[in-house]
Amino acid sequence: MPMFPTIANKARDHVEVEVEHDLAAGGIKVRRLATSHAFHSAMMEPMLARFSSFLSSIRFRDARIPWISNLTGTWIRPDEATDPAYWVRHLRGTVRFSDGLRTLLEGQPPVLLEVGPGRTLQTLAQRQPAAGTVPVLASIGGREQEESAGLLMTLGSLWGAGVPVDWSALQGARPGRRVPLPTYPFERQRYWLEPRPDKEAVPAPDRRSD
């Protein structure tokens, strides 16, 4: 059973509320997805023929960057990436995110980065046992954080993980300048050895010589 199952239906509002109530009563966290269609499900079948016809009019080119297929959970093959039928199956088929993540982690990446808004994939990756101690970052911070601040935090984390960062792409032609750092606060902590309380003196026994 998938770790985060998705229920796709055409139910009316009162039925959806009932399903939500039953799941919540069973201790299952529920969240409605803000989407127009249930992608990767049987609800896509009515438009697959049109989608296939549209894809047939496109000239595909070989991929320049290796990537993992959500349809197979393995590295995409050149013949798959340029095959319209593959993308039709991709729209209808199950997303094998967990399998794909395991394939990616086999290469022992230094860090995982979610490209795009939100933290959905970041959360899913962090729940993957195979991720271990690999840092998982989001491109943009959460709603409680300004976008620019979140981006800078992510870049700093990537740099700290050993990923080369093109700082000129961020700063442009603006020269960098030194910023004074706060001095050491000299926070003192004392570690004095407290004297032990005096014990009651016991008189030494008398010594008598013969």
mmCIF file of C-alpha atoms in Angstrom:
data_model
loop_
_atom_site.group_PDB
_atom_site.id
_atom_site.type_symbol
_atom_site.label_atom_id
_atom_site.label_comp_id
_atom_site.label_asym_id
_atom_site.label_seq_id
_atom_site.Cartn_x
_atom_site.Cartn_y
_atom_site.Cartn_z
ATOM 1 C CA MET A 1 0.000 0.000 0.000
ATOM 2 C CA PRO A 2 1.418 3.436 -0.845
ATOM 3 C CA MET A 3 2.547 5.650 2.017
ATOM 4 C CA PHE A 4 0.356 8.537 0.833
ATOM 5 C CA PRO A 5 -2.674 7.070 -0.999
ATOM 6 C CA THR A 6 -4.821 9.354 -3.138
ATOM 7 C CA ILE A 7 -8.558 8.900 -3.563
ATOM 8 C CA ALA A 8 -9.938 10.209 -6.858
ATOM 9 C CA ASN A 9 -13.694 10.381 -7.284
ATOM 10 C CA LYS A 10 -16.572 12.320 -8.786
ATOM 11 C CA ALA A 11 -18.483 12.385 -5.540
ATOM 12 C CA ARG A 12 -20.676 15.233 -4.482
ATOM 13 C CA ASP A 13 -19.744 17.506 -1.613
ATOM 14 C CA HIS A 14 -21.719 15.636 1.040
ATOM 15 C CA VAL A 15 -20.116 12.332 0.014
ATOM 16 C CA GLU A 16 -16.639 13.882 0.124
ATOM 17 C CA VAL A 17 -17.308 15.228 3.600
ATOM 18 C CA GLU A 18 -18.424 11.775 4.724
ATOM 19 C CA VAL A 19 -15.263 10.175 3.314
ATOM 20 C CA GLU A 20 -13.115 12.814 4.992
ATOM 21 C CA HIS A 21 -14.868 12.199 8.300
ATOM 22 C CA ASP A 22 -14.399 8.424 8.101
ATOM 23 C CA LEU A 23 -10.706 8.731 7.246
ATOM 24 C CA ALA A 24 -10.071 11.289 9.984
ATOM 25 C CA ALA A 25 -11.866 9.060 12.488
ATOM 26 C CA GLY A 26 -9.445 6.291 11.552
ATOM 27 C CA GLY A 27 -6.452 8.502 12.299
ATOM 28 C CA ILE A 28 -5.656 9.162 8.639
ATOM 29 C CA LYS A 29 -4.615 12.689 7.731
ATOM 30 C CA VAL A 30 -6.776 14.078 4.912
ATOM 31 C CA ARG A 31 -6.231 17.051 2.626
ATOM 32 C CA ARG A 32 -8.186 18.019 -0.465
ATOM 33 C CA LEU A 33 -6.033 18.671 -3.510
ATOM 34 C CA ALA A 34 -6.593 21.907 -5.403
ATOM 35 C CA THR A 35 -6.656 20.387 -8.885
ATOM 36 C CA SER A 36 -9.096 20.350 -11.759
ATOM 37 C CA HIS A 37 -8.680 16.667 -12.617
ATOM 38 C CA ALA A 38 -7.484 13.443 -11.044
ATOM 39 C CA PHE A 39 -4.375 12.976 -13.134
ATOM 40 C CA HIS A 40 -2.715 9.552 -13.463
ATOM 41 C CA SER A 41 -6.063 7.841 -13.001
ATOM 42 C CA ALA A 42 -8.873 6.320 -15.057
ATOM 43 C CA MET A 43 -10.443 9.782 -15.309
ATOM 44 C CA MET A 44 -7.809 10.637 -17.917
ATOM 45 C CA GLU A 45 -8.894 7.938 -20.361
ATOM 46 C CA PRO A 46 -11.485 10.043 -22.259
ATOM 47 C CA MET A 47 -8.774 12.430 -23.459
ATOM 48 C CA LEU A 48 -5.932 9.982 -24.152
ATOM 49 C CA ALA A 49 -6.729 9.653 -27.864
ATOM 50 C CA ARG A 50 -6.667 13.433 -28.369
ATOM 51 C CA PHE A 51 -3.510 13.717 -26.323
ATOM 52 C CA SER A 52 -1.829 11.024 -28.412
ATOM 53 C CA SER A 53 -2.816 12.807 -31.629
ATOM 54 C CA PHE A 54 -1.371 16.069 -30.320
ATOM 55 C CA LEU A 55 1.896 14.437 -29.286
ATOM 56 C CA SER A 56 2.267 12.880 -32.725
ATOM 57 C CA SER A 57 2.549 16.379 -34.181
ATOM 58 C CA ILE A 58 5.528 17.245 -31.966
ATOM 59 C CA ARG A 59 9.125 16.580 -32.920
ATOM 60 C CA PHE A 60 10.888 15.172 -29.877
ATOM 61 C CA ARG A 61 14.603 15.549 -29.274
ATOM 62 C CA ASP A 62 16.948 13.441 -27.221
ATOM 63 C CA ALA A 63 17.226 14.412 -23.573
ATOM 64 C CA ARG A 64 20.428 16.192 -22.593
ATOM 65 C CA ILE A 65 20.079 15.659 -18.861
ATOM 66 C CA PRO A 66 19.561 12.170 -17.412
ATOM 67 C CA TRP A 67 16.368 11.850 -15.414
ATOM 68 C CA ILE A 68 14.255 9.188 -13.785
ATOM 69 C CA SER A 69 10.888 8.177 -15.182
ATOM 70 C CA ASN A 70 7.885 8.435 -12.867
ATOM 71 C CA LEU A 71 6.278 5.713 -14.936
ATOM 72 C CA THR A 72 8.968 3.051 -14.459
ATOM 73 C CA GLY A 73 10.921 4.289 -11.449
ATOM 74 C CA THR A 74 14.183 3.824 -13.396
ATOM 75 C CA TRP A 75 16.382 5.999 -15.584
ATOM 76 C CA ILE A 76 14.604 7.056 -18.753
ATOM 77 C CA ARG A 77 15.765 5.439 -21.980
ATOM 78 C CA PRO A 78 16.316 7.591 -25.100
ATOM 79 C CA ASP A 79 13.686 5.644 -27.029
ATOM 80 C CA GLU A 80 11.134 6.228 -24.248
ATOM 81 C CA ALA A 81 11.734 9.961 -23.925
ATOM 82 C CA THR A 82 11.028 10.528 -27.632
ATOM 83 C CA ASP A 83 8.076 8.145 -27.928
ATOM 84 C CA PRO A 84 4.613 9.810 -27.866
ATOM 85 C CA ALA A 85 3.095 6.569 -26.569
ATOM 86 C CA TYR A 86 5.287 6.811 -23.473
ATOM 87 C CA TRP A 87 3.841 10.203 -22.550
ATOM 88 C CA VAL A 88 0.320 8.913 -23.054
ATOM 89 C CA ARG A 89 1.040 6.090 -20.612
ATOM 90 C CA HIS A 90 2.677 8.601 -18.279
ATOM 91 C CA LEU A 91 -0.515 10.665 -18.084
ATOM 92 C CA ARG A 92 -2.623 7.626 -17.244
ATOM 93 C CA GLY A 93 -0.213 5.437 -15.283
ATOM 94 C CA THR A 94 0.701 5.349 -11.616
ATOM 95 C CA VAL A 95 3.424 7.690 -10.384
ATOM 96 C CA ARG A 96 6.203 5.470 -9.022
ATOM 97 C CA PHE A 97 7.836 8.204 -6.962
ATOM 98 C CA SER A 98 9.139 5.906 -4.234
ATOM 99 C CA ASP A 99 10.786 3.580 -6.765
ATOM 100 C CA GLY A 100 12.312 6.518 -8.594
ATOM 101 C CA LEU A 101 13.681 7.989 -5.387
ATOM 102 C CA ARG A 102 15.287 4.680 -4.450
ATOM 103 C CA THR A 103 16.911 4.565 -7.889
ATOM 104 C CA LEU A 104 18.227 8.085 -7.398
ATOM 105 C CA LEU A 105 19.591 7.324 -3.927
ATOM 106 C CA GLU A 106 21.559 4.378 -5.277
ATOM 107 C CA GLY A 107 23.943 6.953 -6.740
ATOM 108 C CA GLN A 108 24.496 8.412 -3.240
ATOM 109 C CA PRO A 109 23.729 12.047 -4.068
ATOM 110 C CA PRO A 110 25.090 14.608 -1.561
ATOM 111 C CA VAL A 111 21.755 16.425 -1.405
ATOM 112 C CA LEU A 112 18.201 16.315 -2.808
ATOM 113 C CA LEU A 113 16.557 19.515 -4.069
ATOM 114 C CA GLU A 114 12.899 19.986 -4.955
ATOM 115 C CA VAL A 115 12.717 22.245 -8.009
ATOM 116 C CA GLY A 116 9.549 24.320 -8.043
ATOM 117 C CA PRO A 117 7.131 25.848 -5.559
ATOM 118 C CA GLY A 118 5.947 23.990 -2.510
ATOM 119 C CA ARG A 119 7.401 21.257 -0.340
ATOM 120 C CA THR A 120 5.335 18.242 -1.356
ATOM 121 C CA LEU A 121 8.203 16.241 -2.849
ATOM 122 C CA GLN A 122 10.512 17.306 -0.048
ATOM 123 C CA THR A 123 8.096 15.841 2.486
ATOM 124 C CA LEU A 124 7.721 12.611 0.503
ATOM 125 C CA ALA A 125 11.491 12.245 0.180
ATOM 126 C CA GLN A 126 12.036 12.805 3.895
ATOM 127 C CA ARG A 127 9.570 9.996 4.634
ATOM 128 C CA GLN A 128 11.593 7.610 2.458
ATOM 129 C CA PRO A 129 13.700 5.337 4.711
ATOM 130 C CA ALA A 130 16.385 5.030 2.028
ATOM 131 C CA ALA A 131 17.018 8.784 2.203
ATOM 132 C CA GLY A 132 18.822 8.332 5.505
ATOM 133 C CA THR A 133 20.858 11.419 6.361
ATOM 134 C CA VAL A 134 20.817 12.952 2.870
ATOM 135 C CA PRO A 135 19.745 16.629 3.166
ATOM 136 C CA VAL A 136 16.418 17.270 1.418
ATOM 137 C CA LEU A 137 15.836 20.918 0.486
ATOM 138 C CA ALA A 138 13.046 22.963 -1.072
ATOM 139 C CA SER A 139 13.760 25.650 -3.675
ATOM 140 C CA ILE A 140 11.431 28.154 -2.049
ATOM 141 C CA GLY A 141 10.679 28.524 1.638
ATOM 142 C CA GLY A 142 7.283 28.121 3.197
ATOM 143 C CA ARG A 143 4.565 30.712 3.438
ATOM 144 C CA GLU A 144 5.979 31.995 6.712
ATOM 145 C CA GLN A 145 9.227 32.972 4.987
ATOM 146 C CA GLU A 146 9.945 35.574 2.311
ATOM 147 C CA GLU A 147 10.775 34.085 -1.075
ATOM 148 C CA SER A 148 14.161 35.812 -1.350
ATOM 149 C CA ALA A 149 15.168 34.733 2.152
ATOM 150 C CA GLY A 150 14.132 31.154 1.428
ATOM 151 C CA LEU A 151 16.148 31.114 -1.790
ATOM 152 C CA LEU A 152 19.262 32.393 -0.028
ATOM 153 C CA MET A 153 18.846 29.820 2.738
ATOM 154 C CA THR A 154 18.602 27.046 0.149
ATOM 155 C CA LEU A 155 21.670 28.277 -1.735
ATOM 156 C CA GLY A 156 23.613 28.413 1.509
ATOM 157 C CA SER A 157 22.545 24.876 2.408
ATOM 158 C CA LEU A 158 23.538 23.614 -1.050
ATOM 159 C CA TRP A 159 26.927 25.281 -0.750
ATOM 160 C CA GLY A 160 27.362 23.810 2.727
ATOM 161 C CA ALA A 161 26.615 20.340 1.308
ATOM 162 C CA GLY A 162 29.422 20.721 -1.236
ATOM 163 C CA VAL A 163 27.341 21.693 -4.266
ATOM 164 C CA PRO A 164 29.093 24.336 -6.439
ATOM 165 C CA VAL A 165 27.007 27.510 -6.597
ATOM 166 C CA ASP A 166 27.311 30.081 -9.388
ATOM 167 C CA TRP A 167 27.135 33.175 -7.210
ATOM 168 C CA SER A 168 27.599 35.471 -10.221
ATOM 169 C CA ALA A 169 24.236 34.302 -11.544
ATOM 170 C CA LEU A 170 22.677 35.513 -8.304
ATOM 171 C CA GLN A 171 24.571 38.759 -7.813
ATOM 172 C CA GLY A 172 25.054 39.749 -11.460
ATOM 173 C CA ALA A 173 27.560 42.555 -11.975
ATOM 174 C CA ARG A 174 27.169 43.852 -8.434
ATOM 175 C CA PRO A 175 30.448 43.573 -6.547
ATOM 176 C CA GLY A 176 30.365 41.912 -3.198
ATOM 177 C CA ARG A 177 31.134 43.829 -0.039
ATOM 178 C CA ARG A 178 32.326 42.837 3.344
ATOM 179 C CA VAL A 179 29.813 42.805 6.121
ATOM 180 C CA PRO A 180 31.004 43.133 9.722
ATOM 181 C CA LEU A 181 30.090 40.177 11.845
ATOM 182 C CA PRO A 182 29.135 40.513 15.490
ATOM 183 C CA THR A 183 32.014 40.043 17.871
ATOM 184 C CA TYR A 184 32.285 37.159 20.263
ATOM 185 C CA PRO A 185 29.894 37.743 23.166
ATOM 186 C CA PHE A 186 32.300 36.260 25.756
ATOM 187 C CA GLU A 187 29.553 34.408 27.514
ATOM 188 C CA ARG A 188 31.156 33.166 30.667
ATOM 189 C CA GLN A 189 30.265 29.973 32.439
ATOM 190 C CA ARG A 190 31.894 29.274 35.758
ATOM 191 C CA TYR A 191 32.945 25.792 36.716
ATOM 192 C CA TRP A 192 34.147 26.338 40.281
ATOM 193 C CA LEU A 193 34.569 23.285 42.426
ATOM 194 C CA GLU A 194 32.357 23.779 45.401
ATOM 195 C CA PRO A 195 34.014 22.875 48.713
ATOM 196 C CA ARG A 196 32.678 19.817 50.351
ATOM 197 C CA PRO A 197 31.069 20.293 53.764
ATOM 198 C CA ASP A 198 33.450 19.612 56.641
ATOM 199 C CA LYS A 199 32.991 16.251 58.208
ATOM 200 C CA GLU A 200 32.930 15.914 61.955
ATOM 201 C CA ALA A 201 36.473 15.411 63.194
ATOM 202 C CA VAL A 202 37.146 12.064 64.767
ATOM 203 C CA PRO A 203 39.932 12.094 67.390
ATOM 204 C CA ALA A 204 42.846 9.808 66.726
ATOM 205 C CA PRO A 205 43.243 6.910 69.141
ATOM 206 C CA ASP A 206 45.812 7.339 71.889
ATOM 207 C CA ARG A 207 49.126 5.679 71.341
ATOM 208 C CA ARG A 208 50.748 4.185 74.370
ATOM 209 C CA SER A 209 54.268 2.918 74.448
ATOM 210 C CA ASP A 210 55.252 -0.001 76.579
#
